[in-house]
Amino acid sequence: MKIIAGNWKMNGSLAMLRDMYAAIADVKTNNIVVLCPPFTLLNVRHMDGVECPKHLIIGAQDISEHDGGTFTGDISAKMVAESGAKYVIVGHSERRANHGETSELVAKKAVKAIENKLMPIICVGENAAQRESGSAFDVVGEMVRKSIPNIDSEIIVAYEPVWAISAGKIETGKNDRTATTRDIAEMHVFIADILKEIGRAGTKILYGGSVKGSNAAEIMAIPNVDGALVGGASLKASDFVATVLAADIN
Ligand code: PEP
């Protein structure tokens, strides 16, 4: 059983959510399917006779490290939990790059998630310059060690090399870079070893970076890959369904 989590980023509308609910309702899969729409859609569970299917878990894309108070624009873990969401992404590379989020901050957010019974998906991943300079393993190792809080509770880790997100478009403006099976396998075993060392053997490790229907089966078959975090291919219902089904390799 794999975990396939869609991350809509700053995309989405009521119409898109309705289409997704209708499409996922018909999907039979052994995978755990998660959808992380923007905050404004988190508690929308039915529209025009279409219900959120029971086998679709809703998650948020971020939470505050604070419980509440004078933090204009921020959303707490408690608010997200009250919306009915069960998962939350923390430390996505776009939060780290665009909002200066450090691994220490990400760990604080993960603590708030756990305290509010949200499953944190803790993202780590090196950028293109770090990969090219040969420091990818050092960077990711440090991110894993510092972003995971020292609390005895289940978490999920997502390895997302920044240079492979949107096929490299974010970093280079071109859509021409994807990770090879070997790139993914090497980093996932490296992360799995660190997780073992810190007493978290068996933690699920998702891969993210241009996963879609045409490559999901191959990526899911790589050792230590327990699922996928899916950006672009989660936006259109038919693409997300194709990814969920292709990933159902068991
Ligand atoms: C992401 O940013 O989480 C992601 C994996 O995006 P994409 O699938 O579009 O590369």
mmCIF file of C-alpha atoms and ligand atoms in Angstrom:
data_model
loop_
_atom_site.group_PDB
_atom_site.id
_atom_site.type_symbol
_atom_site.label_atom_id
_atom_site.label_comp_id
_atom_site.label_asym_id
_atom_site.label_seq_id
_atom_site.Cartn_x
_atom_site.Cartn_y
_atom_site.Cartn_z
ATOM 1 C CA MET A 1 0.000 0.000 0.000
ATOM 2 C CA LYS A 2 1.408 3.374 -1.034
ATOM 3 C CA ILE A 3 0.478 6.905 0.023
ATOM 4 C CA ILE A 4 -0.301 9.177 -2.915
ATOM 5 C CA ALA A 5 -0.689 12.782 -1.835
ATOM 6 C CA GLY A 6 -1.716 15.561 -4.207
ATOM 7 C CA ASN A 7 -0.420 19.064 -3.488
ATOM 8 C CA TRP A 8 -2.455 21.725 -5.249
ATOM 9 C CA LYS A 9 -0.174 24.572 -4.127
ATOM 10 C CA MET A 10 -1.852 27.945 -4.861
ATOM 11 C CA ASN A 11 -4.209 26.389 -7.377
ATOM 12 C CA GLY A 12 -7.746 25.142 -7.045
ATOM 13 C CA SER A 13 -11.359 26.156 -7.113
ATOM 14 C CA LEU A 14 -14.706 24.774 -6.000
ATOM 15 C CA ALA A 15 -15.196 23.400 -9.507
ATOM 16 C CA MET A 16 -11.843 21.586 -9.442
ATOM 17 C CA LEU A 17 -12.604 20.110 -6.039
ATOM 18 C CA ARG A 18 -15.994 18.915 -7.203
ATOM 19 C CA ASP A 19 -14.398 17.228 -10.249
ATOM 20 C CA MET A 20 -11.793 15.593 -8.022
ATOM 21 C CA TYR A 21 -14.370 14.254 -5.543
ATOM 22 C CA ALA A 22 -16.457 12.835 -8.386
ATOM 23 C CA ALA A 23 -13.431 11.192 -10.032
ATOM 24 C CA ILE A 24 -11.927 9.735 -6.834
ATOM 25 C CA ALA A 25 -15.316 8.352 -5.776
ATOM 26 C CA ASP A 26 -15.081 5.855 -8.653
ATOM 27 C CA VAL A 27 -11.483 4.810 -7.976
ATOM 28 C CA LYS A 28 -10.806 1.418 -6.404
ATOM 29 C CA THR A 29 -7.301 1.362 -4.989
ATOM 30 C CA ASN A 30 -5.277 -0.129 -2.159
ATOM 31 C CA ASN A 31 -3.355 3.120 -1.926
ATOM 32 C CA ILE A 32 -4.006 5.803 0.671
ATOM 33 C CA VAL A 33 -5.061 8.873 -1.302
ATOM 34 C CA VAL A 34 -4.553 12.349 0.166
ATOM 35 C CA LEU A 35 -5.444 15.705 -1.380
ATOM 36 C CA CYS A 36 -3.969 18.958 -0.084
ATOM 37 C CA PRO A 37 -5.946 21.868 -1.546
ATOM 38 C CA PRO A 38 -5.529 25.497 -0.413
ATOM 39 C CA PHE A 39 -6.837 26.439 3.058
ATOM 40 C CA THR A 40 -10.025 27.972 1.626
ATOM 41 C CA LEU A 41 -11.178 24.574 0.337
ATOM 42 C CA LEU A 42 -10.240 22.484 3.369
ATOM 43 C CA ASN A 43 -13.700 22.203 4.881
ATOM 44 C CA VAL A 44 -15.707 21.962 1.654
ATOM 45 C CA ARG A 45 -16.999 18.394 1.729
ATOM 46 C CA HIS A 46 -20.020 18.501 -0.561
ATOM 47 C CA MET A 47 -21.131 20.512 -3.558
ATOM 48 C CA ASP A 48 -24.140 20.068 -5.851
ATOM 49 C CA GLY A 49 -24.779 16.541 -4.644
ATOM 50 C CA VAL A 50 -21.121 15.484 -4.892
ATOM 51 C CA GLU A 51 -19.558 14.326 -1.602
ATOM 52 C CA CYS A 52 -15.923 14.021 -0.600
ATOM 53 C CA PRO A 53 -15.366 10.240 -0.920
ATOM 54 C CA LYS A 54 -14.628 8.444 2.358
ATOM 55 C CA HIS A 55 -11.375 7.062 0.939
ATOM 56 C CA LEU A 56 -10.019 10.535 0.120
ATOM 57 C CA ILE A 57 -8.089 12.081 3.011
ATOM 58 C CA ILE A 58 -7.860 15.852 3.068
ATOM 59 C CA GLY A 59 -4.645 17.585 4.103
ATOM 60 C CA ALA A 60 -3.309 21.136 4.357
ATOM 61 C CA GLN A 61 -0.173 22.521 2.722
ATOM 62 C CA ASP A 62 1.233 24.314 5.757
ATOM 63 C CA ILE A 63 0.468 25.352 9.340
ATOM 64 C CA SER A 64 1.801 27.945 11.747
ATOM 65 C CA GLU A 65 4.306 27.030 14.424
ATOM 66 C CA HIS A 66 2.114 29.028 16.837
ATOM 67 C CA ASP A 67 -1.133 28.027 18.510
ATOM 68 C CA GLY A 68 -2.904 31.317 17.825
ATOM 69 C CA GLY A 69 -2.793 35.062 18.405
ATOM 70 C CA THR A 70 -1.400 38.074 16.581
ATOM 71 C CA PHE A 71 -0.181 36.308 13.434
ATOM 72 C CA THR A 72 -2.098 37.905 10.583
ATOM 73 C CA GLY A 73 -2.623 35.546 7.692
ATOM 74 C CA ASP A 74 -1.413 32.432 9.482
ATOM 75 C CA ILE A 75 -3.472 29.294 10.133
ATOM 76 C CA SER A 76 -2.937 27.099 13.184
ATOM 77 C CA ALA A 77 -2.811 23.310 13.319
ATOM 78 C CA LYS A 78 -5.908 23.372 15.529
ATOM 79 C CA MET A 79 -7.859 25.299 12.859
ATOM 80 C CA VAL A 80 -6.734 22.843 10.198
ATOM 81 C CA ALA A 81 -7.737 19.902 12.402
ATOM 82 C CA GLU A 82 -11.120 21.497 13.056
ATOM 83 C CA SER A 83 -11.682 21.718 9.292
ATOM 84 C CA GLY A 84 -11.599 17.920 9.215
ATOM 85 C CA ALA A 85 -8.175 17.666 7.561
ATOM 86 C CA LYS A 86 -5.998 14.779 8.739
ATOM 87 C CA TYR A 87 -2.622 15.434 7.112
ATOM 88 C CA VAL A 88 -0.419 18.495 6.660
ATOM 89 C CA ILE A 89 2.634 19.153 4.498
ATOM 90 C CA VAL A 90 5.411 20.991 6.354
ATOM 91 C CA GLY A 91 8.713 22.282 5.015
ATOM 92 C CA HIS A 92 7.846 22.121 1.324
ATOM 93 C CA SER A 93 10.775 23.515 -0.671
ATOM 94 C CA GLU A 94 8.590 26.401 -1.863
ATOM 95 C CA ARG A 95 7.977 27.398 1.787
ATOM 96 C CA ARG A 96 11.670 27.011 2.551
ATOM 97 C CA ALA A 97 12.731 29.064 -0.504
ATOM 98 C CA ASN A 98 9.961 31.685 -0.659
ATOM 99 C CA HIS A 99 9.352 32.189 3.058
ATOM 100 C CA GLY A 100 12.791 31.459 4.509
ATOM 101 C CA GLU A 101 11.593 28.444 6.487
ATOM 102 C CA THR A 102 14.429 26.649 8.236
ATOM 103 C CA SER A 103 14.520 23.019 9.328
ATOM 104 C CA GLU A 104 14.228 24.173 12.956
ATOM 105 C CA LEU A 105 10.977 25.970 12.094
ATOM 106 C CA VAL A 106 9.746 22.953 10.156
ATOM 107 C CA ALA A 107 10.325 20.770 13.241
ATOM 108 C CA LYS A 108 8.235 23.208 15.331
ATOM 109 C CA LYS A 109 5.433 23.001 12.771
ATOM 110 C CA ALA A 110 5.621 19.215 12.824
ATOM 111 C CA VAL A 111 5.235 19.302 16.621
ATOM 112 C CA LYS A 112 2.066 21.413 16.272
ATOM 113 C CA ALA A 113 0.754 18.973 13.681
ATOM 114 C CA ILE A 114 1.320 16.008 16.003
ATOM 115 C CA GLU A 115 -0.189 17.809 18.999
ATOM 116 C CA ASN A 116 -3.327 18.374 16.922
ATOM 117 C CA LYS A 117 -3.484 14.813 15.562
ATOM 118 C CA LEU A 118 -2.484 15.816 12.038
ATOM 119 C CA MET A 119 -0.078 13.528 10.180
ATOM 120 C CA PRO A 120 2.902 15.688 9.141
ATOM 121 C CA ILE A 121 4.467 15.106 5.735
ATOM 122 C CA ILE A 122 7.925 16.566 6.346
ATOM 123 C CA CYS A 123 9.585 17.610 3.081
ATOM 124 C CA VAL A 124 13.310 17.603 2.444
ATOM 125 C CA GLY A 125 15.342 17.949 -0.736
ATOM 126 C CA GLU A 126 18.404 19.591 -2.211
ATOM 127 C CA ASN A 127 18.397 22.240 -4.925
ATOM 128 C CA ALA A 128 20.234 22.108 -8.258
ATOM 129 C CA ALA A 129 23.333 23.946 -7.040
ATOM 130 C CA GLN A 130 23.640 21.616 -4.049
ATOM 131 C CA ARG A 131 23.278 18.530 -6.253
ATOM 132 C CA GLU A 132 25.808 19.845 -8.759
ATOM 133 C CA SER A 133 28.350 20.721 -6.075
ATOM 134 C CA GLY A 134 28.123 17.198 -4.649
ATOM 135 C CA SER A 135 26.553 18.211 -1.329
ATOM 136 C CA ALA A 136 23.072 16.706 -1.870
ATOM 137 C CA PHE A 137 23.529 13.952 0.721
ATOM 138 C CA ASP A 138 24.936 16.324 3.366
ATOM 139 C CA VAL A 139 22.122 18.809 2.772
ATOM 140 C CA VAL A 140 19.353 16.217 2.857
ATOM 141 C CA GLY A 141 20.887 14.416 5.844
ATOM 142 C CA GLU A 142 20.947 17.646 7.831
ATOM 143 C CA MET A 143 17.393 18.500 6.764
ATOM 144 C CA VAL A 144 16.129 15.093 7.895
ATOM 145 C CA ARG A 145 17.888 15.284 11.271
ATOM 146 C CA LYS A 146 16.806 18.871 12.011
ATOM 147 C CA SER A 147 13.265 18.871 10.562
ATOM 148 C CA ILE A 148 12.017 15.784 12.401
ATOM 149 C CA PRO A 149 10.932 16.572 15.949
ATOM 150 C CA ASN A 150 12.009 14.406 18.836
ATOM 151 C CA ILE A 151 8.504 13.190 19.668
ATOM 152 C CA ASP A 152 7.436 9.578 19.681
ATOM 153 C CA SER A 153 4.695 9.824 17.067
ATOM 154 C CA GLU A 154 4.289 8.689 13.480
ATOM 155 C CA ILE A 155 5.448 11.052 10.741
ATOM 156 C CA ILE A 156 5.947 10.825 6.982
ATOM 157 C CA VAL A 157 9.017 12.117 5.138
ATOM 158 C CA ALA A 158 8.888 13.315 1.525
ATOM 159 C CA TYR A 159 12.093 13.533 -0.499
ATOM 160 C CA GLU A 160 11.642 16.150 -3.186
ATOM 161 C CA PRO A 161 14.761 17.223 -5.075
ATOM 162 C CA VAL A 162 13.977 20.849 -5.936
ATOM 163 C CA TRP A 163 15.599 20.474 -9.355
ATOM 164 C CA ALA A 164 13.082 17.759 -10.284
ATOM 165 C CA ILE A 165 9.928 19.575 -9.122
ATOM 166 C CA SER A 166 7.848 20.570 -12.156
ATOM 167 C CA ALA A 167 10.598 18.840 -14.168
ATOM 168 C CA GLY A 168 13.070 21.532 -13.121
ATOM 169 C CA LYS A 169 10.952 24.471 -14.254
ATOM 170 C CA ILE A 170 11.087 26.277 -10.890
ATOM 171 C CA GLU A 171 14.860 26.461 -10.860
ATOM 172 C CA THR A 172 15.775 26.726 -14.537
ATOM 173 C CA GLY A 173 12.583 27.868 -16.281
ATOM 174 C CA LYS A 174 12.820 24.760 -18.478
ATOM 175 C CA ASN A 175 10.852 21.521 -18.162
ATOM 176 C CA ASP A 176 13.659 19.099 -18.806
ATOM 177 C CA ARG A 177 14.957 17.553 -15.563
ATOM 178 C CA THR A 178 13.706 14.488 -13.787
ATOM 179 C CA ALA A 179 15.455 12.281 -11.276
ATOM 180 C CA THR A 180 16.636 8.881 -12.466
ATOM 181 C CA THR A 181 15.645 5.657 -10.722
ATOM 182 C CA ARG A 182 19.179 5.565 -9.358
ATOM 183 C CA ASP A 183 19.012 9.151 -8.002
ATOM 184 C CA ILE A 184 15.802 8.290 -6.176
ATOM 185 C CA ALA A 185 16.976 4.889 -4.915
ATOM 186 C CA GLU A 186 20.267 6.285 -3.555
ATOM 187 C CA MET A 187 18.620 9.108 -1.634
ATOM 188 C CA HIS A 188 15.766 6.999 -0.298
ATOM 189 C CA VAL A 189 18.096 4.359 1.144
ATOM 190 C CA PHE A 190 20.222 7.144 2.620
ATOM 191 C CA ILE A 191 17.150 8.684 4.295
ATOM 192 C CA ALA A 192 15.882 5.277 5.450
ATOM 193 C CA ASP A 193 19.260 4.641 7.134
ATOM 194 C CA ILE A 194 19.139 7.970 8.974
ATOM 195 C CA LEU A 195 15.563 7.248 10.070
ATOM 196 C CA LYS A 196 16.715 3.891 11.441
ATOM 197 C CA GLU A 197 19.607 5.548 13.254
ATOM 198 C CA ILE A 198 17.276 8.064 14.958
ATOM 199 C CA GLY A 199 14.868 5.338 16.027
ATOM 200 C CA ARG A 200 12.312 5.825 13.290
ATOM 201 C CA ALA A 201 12.747 2.655 11.241
ATOM 202 C CA GLY A 202 9.690 1.973 9.113
ATOM 203 C CA THR A 203 8.815 5.661 8.617
ATOM 204 C CA LYS A 204 7.203 6.069 5.213
ATOM 205 C CA ILE A 205 9.265 7.992 2.661
ATOM 206 C CA LEU A 206 7.428 9.561 -0.264
ATOM 207 C CA TYR A 207 9.102 10.732 -3.448
ATOM 208 C CA GLY A 208 8.103 13.990 -5.116
ATOM 209 C CA GLY A 209 9.284 15.490 -8.388
ATOM 210 C CA SER A 210 7.174 15.218 -11.515
ATOM 211 C CA VAL A 211 5.447 11.968 -10.559
ATOM 212 C CA LYS A 212 2.574 11.229 -12.951
ATOM 213 C CA GLY A 213 0.592 8.382 -14.451
ATOM 214 C CA SER A 214 3.302 7.461 -16.944
ATOM 215 C CA ASN A 215 6.115 7.067 -14.395
ATOM 216 C CA ALA A 216 4.372 6.303 -11.079
ATOM 217 C CA ALA A 217 4.566 2.508 -11.353
ATOM 218 C CA GLU A 218 8.306 2.571 -12.061
ATOM 219 C CA ILE A 219 8.988 5.022 -9.215
ATOM 220 C CA MET A 220 6.804 3.119 -6.725
ATOM 221 C CA ALA A 221 8.789 -0.056 -7.446
ATOM 222 C CA ILE A 222 12.039 1.555 -6.218
ATOM 223 C CA PRO A 223 13.104 0.206 -2.793
ATOM 224 C CA ASN A 224 12.250 2.505 0.143
ATOM 225 C CA VAL A 225 9.728 4.500 -1.918
ATOM 226 C CA ASP A 226 6.454 4.317 0.003
ATOM 227 C CA GLY A 227 4.416 6.723 -2.054
ATOM 228 C CA ALA A 228 4.467 10.032 -3.860
ATOM 229 C CA LEU A 229 3.851 13.705 -3.315
ATOM 230 C CA VAL A 230 2.324 14.880 -6.566
ATOM 231 C CA GLY A 231 2.110 18.515 -7.688
ATOM 232 C CA GLY A 232 1.245 19.219 -11.322
ATOM 233 C CA ALA A 233 -0.325 15.819 -11.989
ATOM 234 C CA SER A 234 -2.753 16.254 -9.083
ATOM 235 C CA LEU A 235 -4.478 19.306 -10.504
ATOM 236 C CA LYS A 236 -6.591 17.609 -13.144
ATOM 237 C CA ALA A 237 -8.826 14.853 -11.777
ATOM 238 C CA SER A 238 -8.074 12.452 -14.649
ATOM 239 C CA ASP A 239 -4.287 12.923 -14.254
ATOM 240 C CA PHE A 240 -4.452 12.354 -10.496
ATOM 241 C CA VAL A 241 -6.612 9.248 -10.906
ATOM 242 C CA ALA A 242 -4.127 7.904 -13.488
ATOM 243 C CA THR A 243 -1.272 8.501 -11.011
ATOM 244 C CA VAL A 244 -3.119 6.845 -8.117
ATOM 245 C CA LEU A 245 -3.962 3.791 -10.253
ATOM 246 C CA ALA A 246 -0.476 3.486 -11.768
ATOM 247 C CA ALA A 247 1.025 3.646 -8.279
ATOM 248 C CA ASP A 248 -1.149 0.741 -7.112
ATOM 249 C CA ILE A 249 1.479 -1.872 -7.866
ATOM 250 C CA ASN A 250 0.708 -4.324 -5.051
HETATM 251 C C1 PEP B 1 5.755 19.305 -5.401
HETATM 252 O O1 PEP B 1 6.090 20.480 -5.532
HETATM 253 O O2 PEP B 1 5.418 18.869 -4.278
HETATM 254 C C2 PEP B 1 5.785 18.446 -6.568
HETATM 255 C C3 PEP B 1 6.100 17.198 -6.392
HETATM 256 O O3 PEP B 1 5.492 19.017 -7.764
HETATM 257 P P1 PEP B 1 5.505 18.286 -9.213
HETATM 258 O O4 PEP B 1 4.831 16.958 -9.067
HETATM 259 O O5 PEP B 1 4.724 19.241 -10.084
HETATM 260 O O6 PEP B 1 6.923 18.161 -9.615
#
